[in-house]
Amino acid sequence: MGVNELTLGLTLGIAAFTDWREHKIYNKLLLPAFTIALLLNTLQDGVSGLTSSLLGAAMGFALLLIPYLMGGMGAGDVKLLAVIGAFGGIMFVLTSFLYGAVIGGVISLYLLVRRQTLGNTLKYFLLFFLILRKPQQFSNAINNTNKEKFPYGIAIVIGTFIAFFLPLGGWSL
């Protein structure tokens, strides 16, 4: 295991802990981690390493930007995925995102069933797709059913750890 993996693993552990306890992923964790990712990849692979890092960060940021703008997650989640992309590049962040989305979906489904709000949520999704409601109205409707916050950063962290060991298409960090 290299310095990239260890540094990212430490960052993920701290992010999961703070997201679980405080529902926050702090910039004072993410900014240094992002800087270290850029430096390590640049030192390791030169300009191509830096380029891979920046493209991975941009992809990670882009993947969660729309859910963030719709009120579905916090800014820390978006920045965490960008940091993951900065460490591992485009394919690694895509793999982490996909695994994290599945984990997040399973956890969300469990919470909806536990809160007995699955029916209302499915109704809002159906209305969104059939009536083509405005995204803000859809976000407001979903937020009205949410009584308990879900720290999505934990799903991202779990998805990233799975991506370490089960890379899709042979791609890894």
PDB file of N, CA and C in Angstrom, residues 19-75:
ATOM      1  N   ASP A  19     -18.618  13.006   9.803  1.00  0.00           N
ATOM      2  CA  ASP A  19     -19.946  13.001   9.185  1.00  0.00           C
ATOM      3  C   ASP A  19     -20.930  12.228  10.062  1.00  0.00           C
ATOM      4  N   TRP A  20     -20.488  11.147  10.650  1.00  0.00           N
ATOM      5  CA  TRP A  20     -21.345  10.348  11.532  1.00  0.00           C
ATOM      6  C   TRP A  20     -21.710  11.130  12.789  1.00  0.00           C
ATOM      7  N   ARG A  21     -20.701  11.746  13.413  1.00  0.00           N
ATOM      8  CA  ARG A  21     -20.911  12.418  14.696  1.00  0.00           C
ATOM      9  C   ARG A  21     -21.545  13.799  14.567  1.00  0.00           C
ATOM     10  N   GLU A  22     -21.128  14.559  13.549  1.00  0.00           N
ATOM     11  CA  GLU A  22     -21.528  15.969  13.471  1.00  0.00           C
ATOM     12  C   GLU A  22     -22.268  16.333  12.196  1.00  0.00           C
ATOM     13  N   HIS A  23     -22.441  15.364  11.295  1.00  0.00           N
ATOM     14  CA  HIS A  23     -23.051  15.624   9.982  1.00  0.00           C
ATOM     15  C   HIS A  23     -22.297  16.714   9.235  1.00  0.00           C
ATOM     16  N   LYS A  24     -20.974  16.698   9.344  1.00  0.00           N
ATOM     17  CA  LYS A  24     -20.116  17.668   8.651  1.00  0.00           C
ATOM     18  C   LYS A  24     -18.841  16.985   8.205  1.00  0.00           C
ATOM     19  N   ILE A  25     -18.361  17.406   7.053  1.00  0.00           N
ATOM     20  CA  ILE A  25     -17.033  17.026   6.580  1.00  0.00           C
ATOM     21  C   ILE A  25     -16.298  18.338   6.383  1.00  0.00           C
ATOM     22  N   TYR A  26     -15.293  18.544   7.178  1.00  0.00           N
ATOM     23  CA  TYR A  26     -14.679  19.870   7.310  1.00  0.00           C
ATOM     24  C   TYR A  26     -13.677  20.194   6.195  1.00  0.00           C
ATOM     25  N   ASN A  27     -13.689  21.480   5.812  1.00  0.00           N
ATOM     26  CA  ASN A  27     -12.712  21.977   4.843  1.00  0.00           C
ATOM     27  C   ASN A  27     -11.288  21.856   5.368  1.00  0.00           C
ATOM     28  N   LYS A  28     -11.105  21.962   6.693  1.00  0.00           N
ATOM     29  CA  LYS A  28      -9.760  21.856   7.259  1.00  0.00           C
ATOM     30  C   LYS A  28      -9.200  20.442   7.108  1.00  0.00           C
ATOM     31  N   LEU A  29     -10.031  19.476   6.771  1.00  0.00           N
ATOM     32  CA  LEU A  29      -9.582  18.138   6.389  1.00  0.00           C
ATOM     33  C   LEU A  29      -9.413  18.041   4.879  1.00  0.00           C
ATOM     34  N   LEU A  30     -10.407  18.532   4.144  1.00  0.00           N
ATOM     35  CA  LEU A  30     -10.455  18.322   2.699  1.00  0.00           C
ATOM     36  C   LEU A  30      -9.435  19.151   1.921  1.00  0.00           C
ATOM     37  N   LEU A  31      -9.216  20.388   2.314  1.00  0.00           N
ATOM     38  CA  LEU A  31      -8.271  21.224   1.573  1.00  0.00           C
ATOM     39  C   LEU A  31      -6.836  20.693   1.656  1.00  0.00           C
ATOM     40  N   PRO A  32      -6.327  20.355   2.850  1.00  0.00           N
ATOM     41  CA  PRO A  32      -4.983  19.763   2.891  1.00  0.00           C
ATOM     42  C   PRO A  32      -4.907  18.425   2.145  1.00  0.00           C
ATOM     43  N   ALA A  33      -5.962  17.607   2.244  1.00  0.00           N
ATOM     44  CA  ALA A  33      -5.962  16.328   1.540  1.00  0.00           C
ATOM     45  C   ALA A  33      -5.911  16.548   0.029  1.00  0.00           C
ATOM     46  N   PHE A  34      -6.663  17.518  -0.455  1.00  0.00           N
ATOM     47  CA  PHE A  34      -6.654  17.839  -1.888  1.00  0.00           C
ATOM     48  C   PHE A  34      -5.260  18.285  -2.319  1.00  0.00           C
ATOM     49  N   THR A  35      -4.648  19.156  -1.525  1.00  0.00           N
ATOM     50  CA  THR A  35      -3.306  19.652  -1.840  1.00  0.00           C
ATOM     51  C   THR A  35      -2.292  18.513  -1.852  1.00  0.00           C
ATOM     52  N   ILE A  36      -2.380  17.628  -0.864  1.00  0.00           N
ATOM     53  CA  ILE A  36      -1.468  16.480  -0.797  1.00  0.00           C
ATOM     54  C   ILE A  36      -1.663  15.573  -2.002  1.00  0.00           C
ATOM     55  N   ALA A  37      -2.911  15.348  -2.409  1.00  0.00           N
ATOM     56  CA  ALA A  37      -3.182  14.514  -3.585  1.00  0.00           C
ATOM     57  C   ALA A  37      -2.530  15.102  -4.825  1.00  0.00           C
ATOM     58  N   LEU A  38      -2.674  16.404  -5.013  1.00  0.00           N
ATOM     59  CA  LEU A  38      -2.056  17.053  -6.175  1.00  0.00           C
ATOM     60  C   LEU A  38      -0.539  16.909  -6.138  1.00  0.00           C
ATOM     61  N   LEU A  39       0.042  17.155  -4.964  1.00  0.00           N
ATOM     62  CA  LEU A  39       1.500  17.063  -4.830  1.00  0.00           C
ATOM     63  C   LEU A  39       2.008  15.643  -5.049  1.00  0.00           C
ATOM     64  N   LEU A  40       1.368  14.673  -4.405  1.00  0.00           N
ATOM     65  CA  LEU A  40       1.822  13.285  -4.548  1.00  0.00           C
ATOM     66  C   LEU A  40       1.738  12.808  -5.989  1.00  0.00           C
ATOM     67  N   ASN A  41       0.624  13.085  -6.646  1.00  0.00           N
ATOM     68  CA  ASN A  41       0.474  12.642  -8.034  1.00  0.00           C
ATOM     69  C   ASN A  41       1.420  13.376  -8.969  1.00  0.00           C
ATOM     70  N   THR A  42       1.707  14.645  -8.680  1.00  0.00           N
ATOM     71  CA  THR A  42       2.657  15.397  -9.500  1.00  0.00           C
ATOM     72  C   THR A  42       4.071  14.860  -9.298  1.00  0.00           C
ATOM     73  N   LEU A  43       4.449  14.601  -8.044  1.00  0.00           N
ATOM     74  CA  LEU A  43       5.779  14.052  -7.774  1.00  0.00           C
ATOM     75  C   LEU A  43       5.938  12.664  -8.375  1.00  0.00           C
ATOM     76  N   GLN A  44       4.877  11.886  -8.362  1.00  0.00           N
ATOM     77  CA  GLN A  44       4.925  10.515  -8.850  1.00  0.00           C
ATOM     78  C   GLN A  44       4.947  10.444 -10.381  1.00  0.00           C
ATOM     79  N   ASP A  45       4.112  11.252 -11.046  1.00  0.00           N
ATOM     80  CA  ASP A  45       3.951  11.121 -12.500  1.00  0.00           C
ATOM     81  C   ASP A  45       4.108  12.421 -13.275  1.00  0.00           C
ATOM     82  N   GLY A  46       4.589  13.463 -12.632  1.00  0.00           N
ATOM     83  CA  GLY A  46       4.813  14.720 -13.324  1.00  0.00           C
ATOM     84  C   GLY A  46       3.517  15.394 -13.748  1.00  0.00           C
ATOM     85  N   VAL A  47       3.570  16.033 -14.912  1.00  0.00           N
ATOM     86  CA  VAL A  47       2.419  16.783 -15.424  1.00  0.00           C
ATOM     87  C   VAL A  47       1.221  15.862 -15.657  1.00  0.00           C
ATOM     88  N   SER A  48       1.475  14.638 -16.121  1.00  0.00           N
ATOM     89  CA  SER A  48       0.352  13.715 -16.343  1.00  0.00           C
ATOM     90  C   SER A  48      -0.317  13.336 -15.017  1.00  0.00           C
ATOM     91  N   GLY A  49       0.460  13.234 -13.935  1.00  0.00           N
ATOM     92  CA  GLY A  49      -0.110  12.967 -12.616  1.00  0.00           C
ATOM     93  C   GLY A  49      -0.962  14.125 -12.130  1.00  0.00           C
ATOM     94  N   LEU A  50      -0.460  15.333 -12.334  1.00  0.00           N
ATOM     95  CA  LEU A  50      -1.219  16.521 -11.961  1.00  0.00           C
ATOM     96  C   LEU A  50      -2.505  16.612 -12.770  1.00  0.00           C
ATOM     97  N   THR A  51      -2.405  16.356 -14.071  1.00  0.00           N
ATOM     98  CA  THR A  51      -3.573  16.394 -14.944  1.00  0.00           C
ATOM     99  C   THR A  51      -4.605  15.353 -14.519  1.00  0.00           C
ATOM    100  N   SER A  52      -4.146  14.138 -14.229  1.00  0.00           N
ATOM    101  CA  SER A  52      -5.043  13.074 -13.776  1.00  0.00           C
ATOM    102  C   SER A  52      -5.743  13.469 -12.477  1.00  0.00           C
ATOM    103  N   SER A  53      -4.989  14.070 -11.570  1.00  0.00           N
ATOM    104  CA  SER A  53      -5.541  14.516 -10.297  1.00  0.00           C
ATOM    105  C   SER A  53      -6.619  15.578 -10.508  1.00  0.00           C
ATOM    106  N   LEU A  54      -6.316  16.567 -11.317  1.00  0.00           N
ATOM    107  CA  LEU A  54      -7.272  17.655 -11.546  1.00  0.00           C
ATOM    108  C   LEU A  54      -8.522  17.177 -12.269  1.00  0.00           C
ATOM    109  N   LEU A  55      -8.346  16.285 -13.249  1.00  0.00           N
ATOM    110  CA  LEU A  55      -9.507  15.747 -13.964  1.00  0.00           C
ATOM    111  C   LEU A  55     -10.354  14.871 -13.044  1.00  0.00           C
ATOM    112  N   GLY A  56      -9.711  14.084 -12.197  1.00  0.00           N
ATOM    113  CA  GLY A  56     -10.443  13.265 -11.235  1.00  0.00           C
ATOM    114  C   GLY A  56     -11.221  14.124 -10.253  1.00  0.00           C
ATOM    115  N   ALA A  57     -10.596  15.197  -9.781  1.00  0.00           N
ATOM    116  CA  ALA A  57     -11.277  16.111  -8.854  1.00  0.00           C
ATOM    117  C   ALA A  57     -12.470  16.774  -9.528  1.00  0.00           C
ATOM    118  N   ALA A  58     -12.289  17.202 -10.766  1.00  0.00           N
ATOM    119  CA  ALA A  58     -13.390  17.838 -11.502  1.00  0.00           C
ATOM    120  C   ALA A  58     -14.545  16.857 -11.707  1.00  0.00           C
ATOM    121  N   MET A  59     -14.210  15.611 -12.026  1.00  0.00           N
ATOM    122  CA  MET A  59     -15.251  14.594 -12.218  1.00  0.00           C
ATOM    123  C   MET A  59     -15.982  14.329 -10.903  1.00  0.00           C
ATOM    124  N   GLY A  60     -15.240  14.173  -9.807  1.00  0.00           N
ATOM    125  CA  GLY A  60     -15.864  13.945  -8.508  1.00  0.00           C
ATOM    126  C   GLY A  60     -16.795  15.078  -8.126  1.00  0.00           C
ATOM    127  N   PHE A  61     -16.351  16.292  -8.357  1.00  0.00           N
ATOM    128  CA  PHE A  61     -17.160  17.473  -8.062  1.00  0.00           C
ATOM    129  C   PHE A  61     -18.425  17.480  -8.924  1.00  0.00           C
ATOM    130  N   ALA A  62     -18.260  17.216 -10.213  1.00  0.00           N
ATOM    131  CA  ALA A  62     -19.386  17.265 -11.153  1.00  0.00           C
ATOM    132  C   ALA A  62     -20.437  16.192 -10.848  1.00  0.00           C
ATOM    133  N   LEU A  63     -19.998  15.026 -10.396  1.00  0.00           N
ATOM    134  CA  LEU A  63     -20.935  13.927 -10.148  1.00  0.00           C
ATOM    135  C   LEU A  63     -21.969  14.253  -9.069  1.00  0.00           C
ATOM    136  N   LEU A  64     -21.587  15.057  -8.083  1.00  0.00           N
ATOM    137  CA  LEU A  64     -22.503  15.356  -6.986  1.00  0.00           C
ATOM    138  C   LEU A  64     -23.015  16.793  -6.980  1.00  0.00           C
ATOM    139  N   LEU A  65     -22.639  17.581  -7.971  1.00  0.00           N
ATOM    140  CA  LEU A  65     -23.042  18.981  -7.988  1.00  0.00           C
ATOM    141  C   LEU A  65     -24.564  19.138  -8.096  1.00  0.00           C
ATOM    142  N   ILE A  66     -25.195  18.431  -9.006  1.00  0.00           N
ATOM    143  CA  ILE A  66     -26.640  18.570  -9.186  1.00  0.00           C
ATOM    144  C   ILE A  66     -27.403  18.082  -7.949  1.00  0.00           C
ATOM    145  N   PRO A  67     -27.073  16.905  -7.389  1.00  0.00           N
ATOM    146  CA  PRO A  67     -27.762  16.525  -6.143  1.00  0.00           C
ATOM    147  C   PRO A  67     -27.571  17.555  -5.024  1.00  0.00           C
ATOM    148  N   TYR A  68     -26.398  18.161  -4.955  1.00  0.00           N
ATOM    149  CA  TYR A  68     -26.159  19.209  -3.953  1.00  0.00           C
ATOM    150  C   TYR A  68     -27.059  20.421  -4.219  1.00  0.00           C
ATOM    151  N   LEU A  69     -27.115  20.867  -5.473  1.00  0.00           N
ATOM    152  CA  LEU A  69     -27.917  22.038  -5.822  1.00  0.00           C
ATOM    153  C   LEU A  69     -29.409  21.795  -5.591  1.00  0.00           C
ATOM    154  N   MET A  70     -29.829  20.539  -5.665  1.00  0.00           N
ATOM    155  CA  MET A  70     -31.231  20.198  -5.420  1.00  0.00           C
ATOM    156  C   MET A  70     -31.506  19.978  -3.931  1.00  0.00           C
ATOM    157  N   GLY A  71     -30.484  20.137  -3.099  1.00  0.00           N
ATOM    158  CA  GLY A  71     -30.672  20.005  -1.663  1.00  0.00           C
ATOM    159  C   GLY A  71     -30.579  18.591  -1.144  1.00  0.00           C
ATOM    160  N   GLY A  72     -30.075  17.677  -1.967  1.00  0.00           N
ATOM    161  CA  GLY A  72     -30.018  16.276  -1.576  1.00  0.00           C
ATOM    162  C   GLY A  72     -28.815  15.885  -0.756  1.00  0.00           C
ATOM    163  N   MET A  73     -27.823  16.763  -0.663  1.00  0.00           N
ATOM    164  CA  MET A  73     -26.629  16.449   0.120  1.00  0.00           C
ATOM    165  C   MET A  73     -25.877  17.723   0.424  1.00  0.00           C
ATOM    166  N   GLY A  74     -24.910  17.598   1.314  1.00  0.00           N
ATOM    167  CA  GLY A  74     -24.141  18.756   1.727  1.00  0.00           C
ATOM    168  C   GLY A  74     -22.931  19.010   0.847  1.00  0.00           C
ATOM    169  N   ALA A  75     -22.380  20.197   0.978  1.00  0.00           N
ATOM    170  CA  ALA A  75     -21.204  20.575   0.205  1.00  0.00           C
ATOM    171  C   ALA A  75     -19.997  19.719   0.561  1.00  0.00           C
TER     172      ALA A  75
END
